[in-house]
PDB file of C-alpha atoms and ligand atoms in Angstrom:
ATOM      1  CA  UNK L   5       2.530  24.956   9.865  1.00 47.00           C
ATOM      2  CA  UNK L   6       0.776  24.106  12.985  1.00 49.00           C
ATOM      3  CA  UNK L   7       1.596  20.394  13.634  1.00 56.00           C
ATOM      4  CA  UNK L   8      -0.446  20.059  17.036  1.00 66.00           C
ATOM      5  CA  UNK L   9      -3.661  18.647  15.084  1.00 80.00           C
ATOM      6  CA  UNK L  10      -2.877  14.642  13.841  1.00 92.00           C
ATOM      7  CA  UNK L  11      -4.752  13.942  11.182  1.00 96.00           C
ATOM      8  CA  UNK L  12      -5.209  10.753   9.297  1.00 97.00           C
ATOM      9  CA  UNK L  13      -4.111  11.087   5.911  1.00 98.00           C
ATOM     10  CA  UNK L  14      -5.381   7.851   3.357  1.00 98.00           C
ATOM     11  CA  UNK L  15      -3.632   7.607  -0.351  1.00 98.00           C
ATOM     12  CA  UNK L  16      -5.264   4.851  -2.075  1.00 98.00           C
ATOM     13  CA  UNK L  17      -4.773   3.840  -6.024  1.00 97.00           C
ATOM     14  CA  UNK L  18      -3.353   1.606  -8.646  1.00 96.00           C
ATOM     15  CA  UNK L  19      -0.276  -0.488  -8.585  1.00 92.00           C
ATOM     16  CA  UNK L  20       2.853   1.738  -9.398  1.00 91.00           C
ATOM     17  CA  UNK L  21       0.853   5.118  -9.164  1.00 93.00           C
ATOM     18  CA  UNK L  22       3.504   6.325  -6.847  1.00 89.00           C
ATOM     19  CA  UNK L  23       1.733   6.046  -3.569  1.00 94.00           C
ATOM     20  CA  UNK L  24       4.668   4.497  -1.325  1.00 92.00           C
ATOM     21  CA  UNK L  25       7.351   6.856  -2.025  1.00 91.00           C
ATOM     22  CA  UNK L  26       4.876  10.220  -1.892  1.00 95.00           C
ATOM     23  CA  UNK L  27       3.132   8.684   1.591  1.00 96.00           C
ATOM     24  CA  UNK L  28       6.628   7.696   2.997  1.00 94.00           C
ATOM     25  CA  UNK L  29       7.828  11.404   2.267  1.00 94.00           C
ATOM     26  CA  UNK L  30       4.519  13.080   3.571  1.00 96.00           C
ATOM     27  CA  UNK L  31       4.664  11.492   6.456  1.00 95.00           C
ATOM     28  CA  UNK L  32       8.421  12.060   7.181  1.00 93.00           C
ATOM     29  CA  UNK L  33       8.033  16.060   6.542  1.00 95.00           C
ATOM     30  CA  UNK L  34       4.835  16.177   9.250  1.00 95.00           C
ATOM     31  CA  UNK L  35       6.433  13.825  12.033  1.00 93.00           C
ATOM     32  CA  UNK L  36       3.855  11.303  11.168  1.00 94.00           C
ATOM     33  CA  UNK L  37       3.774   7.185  11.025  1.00 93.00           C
ATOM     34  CA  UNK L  38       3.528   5.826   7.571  1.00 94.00           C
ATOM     35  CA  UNK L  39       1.807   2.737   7.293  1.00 95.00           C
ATOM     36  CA  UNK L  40       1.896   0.782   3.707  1.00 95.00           C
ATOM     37  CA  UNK L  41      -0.801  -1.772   4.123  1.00 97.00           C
ATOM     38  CA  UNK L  42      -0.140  -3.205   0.740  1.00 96.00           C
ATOM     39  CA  UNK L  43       3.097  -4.557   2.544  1.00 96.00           C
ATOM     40  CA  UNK L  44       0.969  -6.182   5.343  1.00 97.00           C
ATOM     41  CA  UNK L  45      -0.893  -7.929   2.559  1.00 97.00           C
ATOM     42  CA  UNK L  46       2.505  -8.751   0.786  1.00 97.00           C
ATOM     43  CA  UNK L  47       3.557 -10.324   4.511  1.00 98.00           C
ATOM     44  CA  UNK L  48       0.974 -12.438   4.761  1.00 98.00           C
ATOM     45  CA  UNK L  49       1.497 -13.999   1.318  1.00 98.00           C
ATOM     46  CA  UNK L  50       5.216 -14.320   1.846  1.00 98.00           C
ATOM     47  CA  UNK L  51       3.869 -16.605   4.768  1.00 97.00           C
ATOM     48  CA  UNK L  52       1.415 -18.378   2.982  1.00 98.00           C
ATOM     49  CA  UNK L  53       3.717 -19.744   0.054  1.00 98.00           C
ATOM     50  CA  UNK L  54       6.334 -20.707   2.775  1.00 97.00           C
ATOM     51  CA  UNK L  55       3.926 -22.822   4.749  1.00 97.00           C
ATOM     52  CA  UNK L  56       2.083 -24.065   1.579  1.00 97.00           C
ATOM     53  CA  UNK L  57      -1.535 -22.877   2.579  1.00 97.00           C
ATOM     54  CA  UNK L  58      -3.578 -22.100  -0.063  1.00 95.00           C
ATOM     55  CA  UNK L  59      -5.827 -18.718   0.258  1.00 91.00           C
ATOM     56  CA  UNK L  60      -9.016 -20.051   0.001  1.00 89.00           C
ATOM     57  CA  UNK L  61      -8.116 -22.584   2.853  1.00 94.00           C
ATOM     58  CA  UNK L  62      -9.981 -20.382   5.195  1.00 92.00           C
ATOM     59  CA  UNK L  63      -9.092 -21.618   8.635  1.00 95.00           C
ATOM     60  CA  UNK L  64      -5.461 -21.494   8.090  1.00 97.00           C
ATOM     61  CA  UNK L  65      -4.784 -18.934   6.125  1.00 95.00           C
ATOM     62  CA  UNK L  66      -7.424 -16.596   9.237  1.00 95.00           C
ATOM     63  CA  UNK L  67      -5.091 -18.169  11.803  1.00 97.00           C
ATOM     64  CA  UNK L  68      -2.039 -17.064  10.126  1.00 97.00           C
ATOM     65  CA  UNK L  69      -3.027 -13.499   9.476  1.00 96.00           C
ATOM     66  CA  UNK L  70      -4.121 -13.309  12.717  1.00 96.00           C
ATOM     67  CA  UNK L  71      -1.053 -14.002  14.283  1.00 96.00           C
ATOM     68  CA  UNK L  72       1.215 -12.859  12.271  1.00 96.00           C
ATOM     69  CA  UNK L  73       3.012  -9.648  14.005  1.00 95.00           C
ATOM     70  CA  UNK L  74       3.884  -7.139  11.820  1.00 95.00           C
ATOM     71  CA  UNK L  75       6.348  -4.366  12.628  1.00 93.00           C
ATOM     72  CA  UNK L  76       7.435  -0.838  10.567  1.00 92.00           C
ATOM     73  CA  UNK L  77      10.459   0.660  11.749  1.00 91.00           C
ATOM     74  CA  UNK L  78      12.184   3.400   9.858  1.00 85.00           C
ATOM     75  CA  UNK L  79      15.801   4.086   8.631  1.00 81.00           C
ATOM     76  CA  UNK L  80      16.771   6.848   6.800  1.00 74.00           C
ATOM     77  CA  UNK L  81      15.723   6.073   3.278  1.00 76.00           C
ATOM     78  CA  UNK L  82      13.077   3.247   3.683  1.00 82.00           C
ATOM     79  CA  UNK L  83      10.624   1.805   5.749  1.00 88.00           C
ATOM     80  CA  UNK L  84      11.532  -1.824   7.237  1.00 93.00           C
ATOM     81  CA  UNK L  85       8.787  -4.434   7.955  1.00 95.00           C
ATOM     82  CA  UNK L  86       9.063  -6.893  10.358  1.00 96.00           C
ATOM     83  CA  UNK L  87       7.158  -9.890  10.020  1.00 97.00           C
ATOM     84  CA  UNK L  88       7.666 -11.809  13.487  1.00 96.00           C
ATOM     85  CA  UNK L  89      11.049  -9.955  13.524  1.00 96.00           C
ATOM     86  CA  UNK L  90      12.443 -11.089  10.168  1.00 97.00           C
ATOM     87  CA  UNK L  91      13.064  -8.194   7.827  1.00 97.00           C
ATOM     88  CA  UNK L  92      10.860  -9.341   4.731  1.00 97.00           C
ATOM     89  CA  UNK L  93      11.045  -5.561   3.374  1.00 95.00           C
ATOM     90  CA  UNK L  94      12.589  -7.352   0.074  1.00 93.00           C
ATOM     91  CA  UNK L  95      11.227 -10.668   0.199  1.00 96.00           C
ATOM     92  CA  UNK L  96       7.530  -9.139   0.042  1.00 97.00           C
ATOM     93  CA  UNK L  97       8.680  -7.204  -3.230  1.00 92.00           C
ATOM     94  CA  UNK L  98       8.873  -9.898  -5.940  1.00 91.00           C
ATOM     95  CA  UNK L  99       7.220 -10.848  -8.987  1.00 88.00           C
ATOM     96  CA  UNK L 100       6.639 -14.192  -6.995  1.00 93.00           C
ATOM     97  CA  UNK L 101       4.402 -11.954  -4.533  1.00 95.00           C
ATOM     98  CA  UNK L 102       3.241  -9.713  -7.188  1.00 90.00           C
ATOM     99  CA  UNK L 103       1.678 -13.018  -8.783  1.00 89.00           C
ATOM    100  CA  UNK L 104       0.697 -14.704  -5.917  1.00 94.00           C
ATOM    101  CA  UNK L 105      -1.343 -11.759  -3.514  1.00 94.00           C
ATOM    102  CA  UNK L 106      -4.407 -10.955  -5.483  1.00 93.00           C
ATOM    103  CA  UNK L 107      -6.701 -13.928  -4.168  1.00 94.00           C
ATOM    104  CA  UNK L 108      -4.853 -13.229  -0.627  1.00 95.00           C
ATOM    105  CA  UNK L 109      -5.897  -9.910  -0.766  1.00 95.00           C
ATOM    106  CA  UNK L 110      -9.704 -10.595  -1.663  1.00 94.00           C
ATOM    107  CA  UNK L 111     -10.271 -12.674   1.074  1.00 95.00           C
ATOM    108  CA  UNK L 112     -12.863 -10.847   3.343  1.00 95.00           C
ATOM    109  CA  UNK L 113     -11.754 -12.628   6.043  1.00 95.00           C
ATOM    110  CA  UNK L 114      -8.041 -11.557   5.434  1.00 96.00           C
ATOM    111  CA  UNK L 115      -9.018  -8.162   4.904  1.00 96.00           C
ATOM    112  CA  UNK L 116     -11.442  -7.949   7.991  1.00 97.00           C
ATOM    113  CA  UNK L 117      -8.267  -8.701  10.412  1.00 97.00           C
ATOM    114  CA  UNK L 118      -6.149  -6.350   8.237  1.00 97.00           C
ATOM    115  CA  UNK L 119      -8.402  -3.579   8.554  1.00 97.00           C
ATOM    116  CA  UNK L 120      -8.632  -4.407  12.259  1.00 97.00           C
ATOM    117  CA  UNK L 121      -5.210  -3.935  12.361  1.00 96.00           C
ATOM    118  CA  UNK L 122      -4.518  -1.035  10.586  1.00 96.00           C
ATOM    119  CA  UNK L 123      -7.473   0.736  12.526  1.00 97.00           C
ATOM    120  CA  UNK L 124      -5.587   0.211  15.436  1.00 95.00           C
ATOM    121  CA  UNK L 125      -2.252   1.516  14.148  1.00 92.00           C
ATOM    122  CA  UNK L 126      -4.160   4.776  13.009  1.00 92.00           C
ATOM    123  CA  UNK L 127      -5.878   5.116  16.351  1.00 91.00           C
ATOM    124  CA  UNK L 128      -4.353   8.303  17.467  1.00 90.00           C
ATOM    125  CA  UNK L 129      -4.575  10.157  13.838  1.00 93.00           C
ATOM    126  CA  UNK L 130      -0.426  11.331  12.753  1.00 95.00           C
ATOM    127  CA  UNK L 131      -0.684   8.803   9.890  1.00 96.00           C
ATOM    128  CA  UNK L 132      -0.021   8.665   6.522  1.00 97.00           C
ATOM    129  CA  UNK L 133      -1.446   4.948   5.247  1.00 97.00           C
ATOM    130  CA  UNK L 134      -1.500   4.162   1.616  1.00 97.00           C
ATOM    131  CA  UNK L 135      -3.018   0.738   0.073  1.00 97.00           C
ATOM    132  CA  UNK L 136      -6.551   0.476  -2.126  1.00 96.00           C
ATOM    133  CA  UNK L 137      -8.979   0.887   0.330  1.00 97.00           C
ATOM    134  CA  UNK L 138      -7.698   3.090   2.723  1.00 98.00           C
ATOM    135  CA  UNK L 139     -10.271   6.026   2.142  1.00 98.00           C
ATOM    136  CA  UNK L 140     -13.209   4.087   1.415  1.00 97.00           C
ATOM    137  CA  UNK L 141     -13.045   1.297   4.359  1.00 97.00           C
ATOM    138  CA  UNK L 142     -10.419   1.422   6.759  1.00 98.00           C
ATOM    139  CA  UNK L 143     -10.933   5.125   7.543  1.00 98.00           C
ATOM    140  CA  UNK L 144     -13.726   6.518   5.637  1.00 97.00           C
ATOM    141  CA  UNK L 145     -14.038   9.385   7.486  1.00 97.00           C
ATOM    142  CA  UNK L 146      -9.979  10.093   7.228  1.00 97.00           C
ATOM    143  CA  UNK L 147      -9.098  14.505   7.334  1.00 97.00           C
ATOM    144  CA  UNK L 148      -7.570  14.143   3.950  1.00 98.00           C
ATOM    145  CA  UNK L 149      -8.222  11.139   0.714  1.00 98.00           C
ATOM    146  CA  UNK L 150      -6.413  10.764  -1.916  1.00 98.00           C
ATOM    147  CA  UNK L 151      -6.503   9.069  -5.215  1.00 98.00           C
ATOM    148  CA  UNK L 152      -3.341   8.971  -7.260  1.00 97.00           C
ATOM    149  CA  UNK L 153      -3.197   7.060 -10.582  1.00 96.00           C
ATOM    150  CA  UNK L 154      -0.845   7.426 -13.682  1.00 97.00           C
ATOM    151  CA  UNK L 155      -1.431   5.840 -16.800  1.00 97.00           C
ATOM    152  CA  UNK L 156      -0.440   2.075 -17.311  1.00 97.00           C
ATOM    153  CA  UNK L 157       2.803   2.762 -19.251  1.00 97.00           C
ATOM    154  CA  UNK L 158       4.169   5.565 -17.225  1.00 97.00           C
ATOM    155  CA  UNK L 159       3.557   2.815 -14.145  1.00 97.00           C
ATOM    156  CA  UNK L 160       5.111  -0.297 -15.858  1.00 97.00           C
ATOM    157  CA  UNK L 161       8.367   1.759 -16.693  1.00 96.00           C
ATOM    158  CA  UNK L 162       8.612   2.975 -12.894  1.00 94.00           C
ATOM    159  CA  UNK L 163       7.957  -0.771 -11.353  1.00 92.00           C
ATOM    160  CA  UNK L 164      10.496  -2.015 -14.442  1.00 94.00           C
ATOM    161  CA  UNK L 165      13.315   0.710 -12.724  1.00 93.00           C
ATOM    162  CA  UNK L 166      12.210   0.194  -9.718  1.00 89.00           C
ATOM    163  CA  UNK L 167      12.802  -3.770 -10.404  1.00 90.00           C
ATOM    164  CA  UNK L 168      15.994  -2.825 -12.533  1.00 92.00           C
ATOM    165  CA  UNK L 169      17.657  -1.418  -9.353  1.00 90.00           C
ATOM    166  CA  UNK L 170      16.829  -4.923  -7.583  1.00 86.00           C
ATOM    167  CA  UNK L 171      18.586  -6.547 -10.489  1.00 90.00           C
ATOM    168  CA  UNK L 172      15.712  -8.226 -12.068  1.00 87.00           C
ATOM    169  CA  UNK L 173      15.489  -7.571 -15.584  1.00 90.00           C
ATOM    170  CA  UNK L 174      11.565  -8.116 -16.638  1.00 90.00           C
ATOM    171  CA  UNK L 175      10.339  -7.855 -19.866  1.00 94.00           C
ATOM    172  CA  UNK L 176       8.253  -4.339 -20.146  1.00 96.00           C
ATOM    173  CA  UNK L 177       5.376  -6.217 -21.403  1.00 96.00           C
ATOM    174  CA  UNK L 178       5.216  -8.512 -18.636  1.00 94.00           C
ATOM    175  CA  UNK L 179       5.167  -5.975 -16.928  1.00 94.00           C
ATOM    176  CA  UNK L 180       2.414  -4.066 -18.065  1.00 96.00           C
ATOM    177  CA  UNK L 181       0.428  -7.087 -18.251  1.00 95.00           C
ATOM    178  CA  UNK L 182       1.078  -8.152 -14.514  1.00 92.00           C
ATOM    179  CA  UNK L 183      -0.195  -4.539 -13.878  1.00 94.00           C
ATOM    180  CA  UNK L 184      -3.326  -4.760 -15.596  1.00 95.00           C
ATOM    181  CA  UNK L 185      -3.832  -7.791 -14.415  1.00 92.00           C
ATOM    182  CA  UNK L 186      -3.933  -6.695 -10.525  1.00 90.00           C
ATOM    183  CA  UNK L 187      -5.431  -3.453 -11.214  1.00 94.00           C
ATOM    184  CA  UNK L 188      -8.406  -6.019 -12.704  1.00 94.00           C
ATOM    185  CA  UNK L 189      -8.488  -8.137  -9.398  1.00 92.00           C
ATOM    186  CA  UNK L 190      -7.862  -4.817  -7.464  1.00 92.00           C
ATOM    187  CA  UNK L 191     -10.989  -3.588  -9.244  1.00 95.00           C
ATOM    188  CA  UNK L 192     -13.014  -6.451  -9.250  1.00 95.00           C
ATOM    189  CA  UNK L 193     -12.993  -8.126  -6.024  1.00 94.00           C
ATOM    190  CA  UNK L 194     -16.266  -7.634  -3.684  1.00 93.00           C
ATOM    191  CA  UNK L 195     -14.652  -6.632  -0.133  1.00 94.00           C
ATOM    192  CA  UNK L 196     -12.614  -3.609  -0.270  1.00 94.00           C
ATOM    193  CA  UNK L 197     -11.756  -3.531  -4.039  1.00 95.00           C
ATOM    194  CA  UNK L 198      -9.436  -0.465  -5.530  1.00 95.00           C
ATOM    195  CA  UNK L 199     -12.309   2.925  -5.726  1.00 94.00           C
ATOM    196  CA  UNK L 200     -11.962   6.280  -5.381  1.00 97.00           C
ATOM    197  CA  UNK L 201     -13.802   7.457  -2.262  1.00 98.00           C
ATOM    198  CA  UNK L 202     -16.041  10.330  -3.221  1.00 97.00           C
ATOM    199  CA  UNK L 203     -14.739  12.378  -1.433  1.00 97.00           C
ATOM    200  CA  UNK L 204     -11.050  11.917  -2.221  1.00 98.00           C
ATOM    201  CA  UNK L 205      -8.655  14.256  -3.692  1.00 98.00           C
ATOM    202  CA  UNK L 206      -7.609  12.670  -7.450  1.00 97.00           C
ATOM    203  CA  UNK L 207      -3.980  13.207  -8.451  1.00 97.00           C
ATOM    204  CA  UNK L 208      -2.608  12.087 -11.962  1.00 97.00           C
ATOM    205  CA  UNK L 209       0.958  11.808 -11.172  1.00 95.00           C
ATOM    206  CA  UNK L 210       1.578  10.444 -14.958  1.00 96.00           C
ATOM    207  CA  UNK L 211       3.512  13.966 -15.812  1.00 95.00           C
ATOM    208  CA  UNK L 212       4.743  14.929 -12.359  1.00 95.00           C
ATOM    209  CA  UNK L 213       7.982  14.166 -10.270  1.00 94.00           C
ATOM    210  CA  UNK L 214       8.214  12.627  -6.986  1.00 93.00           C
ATOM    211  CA  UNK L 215       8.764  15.915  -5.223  1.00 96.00           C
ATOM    212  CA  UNK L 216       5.885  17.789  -6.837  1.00 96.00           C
ATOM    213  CA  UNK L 217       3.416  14.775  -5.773  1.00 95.00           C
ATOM    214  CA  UNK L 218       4.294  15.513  -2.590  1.00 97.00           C
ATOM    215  CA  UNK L 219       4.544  19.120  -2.833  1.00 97.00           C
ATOM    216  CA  UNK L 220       0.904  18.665  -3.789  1.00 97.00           C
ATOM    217  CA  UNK L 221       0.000  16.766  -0.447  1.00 97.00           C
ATOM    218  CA  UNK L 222       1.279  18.406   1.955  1.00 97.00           C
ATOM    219  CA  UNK L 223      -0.238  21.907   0.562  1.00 97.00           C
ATOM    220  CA  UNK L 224      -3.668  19.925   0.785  1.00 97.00           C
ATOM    221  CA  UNK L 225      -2.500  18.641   4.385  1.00 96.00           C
ATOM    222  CA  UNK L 226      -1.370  22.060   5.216  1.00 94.00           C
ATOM    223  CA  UNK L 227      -4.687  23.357   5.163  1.00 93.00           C
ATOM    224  CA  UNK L 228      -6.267  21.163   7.034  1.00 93.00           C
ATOM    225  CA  UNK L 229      -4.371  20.790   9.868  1.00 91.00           C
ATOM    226  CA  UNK L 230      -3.545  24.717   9.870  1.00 85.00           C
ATOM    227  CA  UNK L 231      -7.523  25.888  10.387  1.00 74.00           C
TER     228      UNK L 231
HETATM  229  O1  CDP N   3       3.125  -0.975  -5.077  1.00 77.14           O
HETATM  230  P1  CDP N   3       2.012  -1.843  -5.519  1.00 77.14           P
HETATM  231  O2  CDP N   3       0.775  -1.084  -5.773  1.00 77.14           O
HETATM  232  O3  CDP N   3       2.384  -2.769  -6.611  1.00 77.14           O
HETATM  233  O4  CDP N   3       1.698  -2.817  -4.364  1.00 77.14           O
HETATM  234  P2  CDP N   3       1.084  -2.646  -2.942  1.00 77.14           P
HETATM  235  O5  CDP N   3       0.519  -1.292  -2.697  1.00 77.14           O
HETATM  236  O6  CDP N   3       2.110  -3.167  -2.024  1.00 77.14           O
HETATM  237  O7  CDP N   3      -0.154  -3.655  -3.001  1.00 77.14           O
HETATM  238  C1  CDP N   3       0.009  -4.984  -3.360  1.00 77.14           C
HETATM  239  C2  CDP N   3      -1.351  -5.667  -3.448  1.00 77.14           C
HETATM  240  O8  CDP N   3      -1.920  -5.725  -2.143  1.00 77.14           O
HETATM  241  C3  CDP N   3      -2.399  -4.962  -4.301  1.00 77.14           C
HETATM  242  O9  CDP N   3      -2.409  -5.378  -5.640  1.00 77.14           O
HETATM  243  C4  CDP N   3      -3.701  -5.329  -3.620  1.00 77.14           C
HETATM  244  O10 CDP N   3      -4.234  -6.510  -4.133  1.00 77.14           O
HETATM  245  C5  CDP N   3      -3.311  -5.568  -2.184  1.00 77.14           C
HETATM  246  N1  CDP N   3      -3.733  -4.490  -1.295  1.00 77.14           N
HETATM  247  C6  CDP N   3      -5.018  -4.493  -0.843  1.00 77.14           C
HETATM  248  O11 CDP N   3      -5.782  -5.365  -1.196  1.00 77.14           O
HETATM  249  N2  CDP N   3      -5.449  -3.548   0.025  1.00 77.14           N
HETATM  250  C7  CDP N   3      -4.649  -2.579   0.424  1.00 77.14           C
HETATM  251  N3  CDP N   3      -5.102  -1.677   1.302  1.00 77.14           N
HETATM  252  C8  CDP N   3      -3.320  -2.522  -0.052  1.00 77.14           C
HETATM  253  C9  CDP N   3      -2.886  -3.496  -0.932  1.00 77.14           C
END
């Protein structure tokens, strides 16, 4: 495969559909920078629960996402973020956040200097960004869009493992209902809520495995960047 065109690759869907894990891969196996905007999102709510600002308290909660400096790096297995140099790839991974981002995350003007920011990272195409928007805003005219979902059971059990090999044991219908519940703000919110560009690509990883997900992407990618 030719890898002299960059394209911009957007995966965008539901909590748990297995977006970070297939985008981190993709992106690894075409030399590309993977950007999980959820995590930026997760950052600046980490933030705003440390320094007690409330989301709707426009002024400060703008100022803060504005200069907050957020930083990928990869290792070998994962993707670190950096927020102002402390590695919050954890910290941004709780229940706490989980429970905590979805009026963060509907704030236009939070999402206007997200976007900014993720337009900027994406600049030079060679990325592989994931989040709910991704196809439909922040690059809508993006070479490849996908849309991955997986029913709401086969989701909860992967975010319980996934949680299990943290060490938090969560109850499996807590789980599901903290799901639903974000997939319903995800859905419902006015700027940038969770929709299927028309144009995307829609996977239902609900009977597949990590590596045939990907397998799937990067034939799709493949094409594209071959002709
Ligand atoms: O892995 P999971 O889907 O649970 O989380 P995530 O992708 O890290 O996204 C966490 C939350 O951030 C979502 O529920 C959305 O509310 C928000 N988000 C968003 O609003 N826009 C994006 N582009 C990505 C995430």
């Amino acid at each position: 495969m030719s890898r002299n065109k960059k394209i911009i690759i957007a995966i965008d869907g539901p909590a748990a559909s297995g977006k970070s894990t297939t985008a981190r891969e993709v992106a690894g196996r075409l030399g590309y920078t993977y950007i999980d905007s959820g995590a930026m999102y997760r950052a600046v709510t980490l933030r705003a629960l440390r320094e007690n600002i409330a989301a709707d308290d426009d002024e400060k909660i703008t100022a803060l996402a504005r200069k907050i400096q957020l930083k990928f790096k990869k290792n070998s297995s994962k993707t670190i973020i950096y927020m102002d140099g402390e590695d919050v790839s954890d910290k941004i991974r709780t229940p706490q956040i989980d429970q905590n981002i979805s009026p963060v995350a509907a704030n236009p003007r939070i999402r206007s200097i997200m976007v900014e920011k993720q337009r900027e990272i994406g600049r030079h195409g060679g990325v592989v960004m994931d989040g709910r928007d991704i196809g439909t805003v922040v690059f809508p005219t993006a070479d490849l869009k996908i849309f991955m979902k997986a029913s709401v059971k086969e989701r909860a059990l992967r975010r319980l493992k996934e949680l299990e090999q943290k060490g938090l044991n969560m109850d499996f219908n807590k789980v599901v209902a903290d799901i639903k519940y974000r997939d319903q703000q995800d859905i419902s919110r006015n700027f940038g809520p969770l929709k299927k560009a028309d144009d995307a690509i829609e996977i239902d990883t609900t009977q597949l495995t990590v590596e045939e997900q990907i397998e799937k992407i990067m034939t799709l990618a493949g094409q594209i960047i071959d002709c």
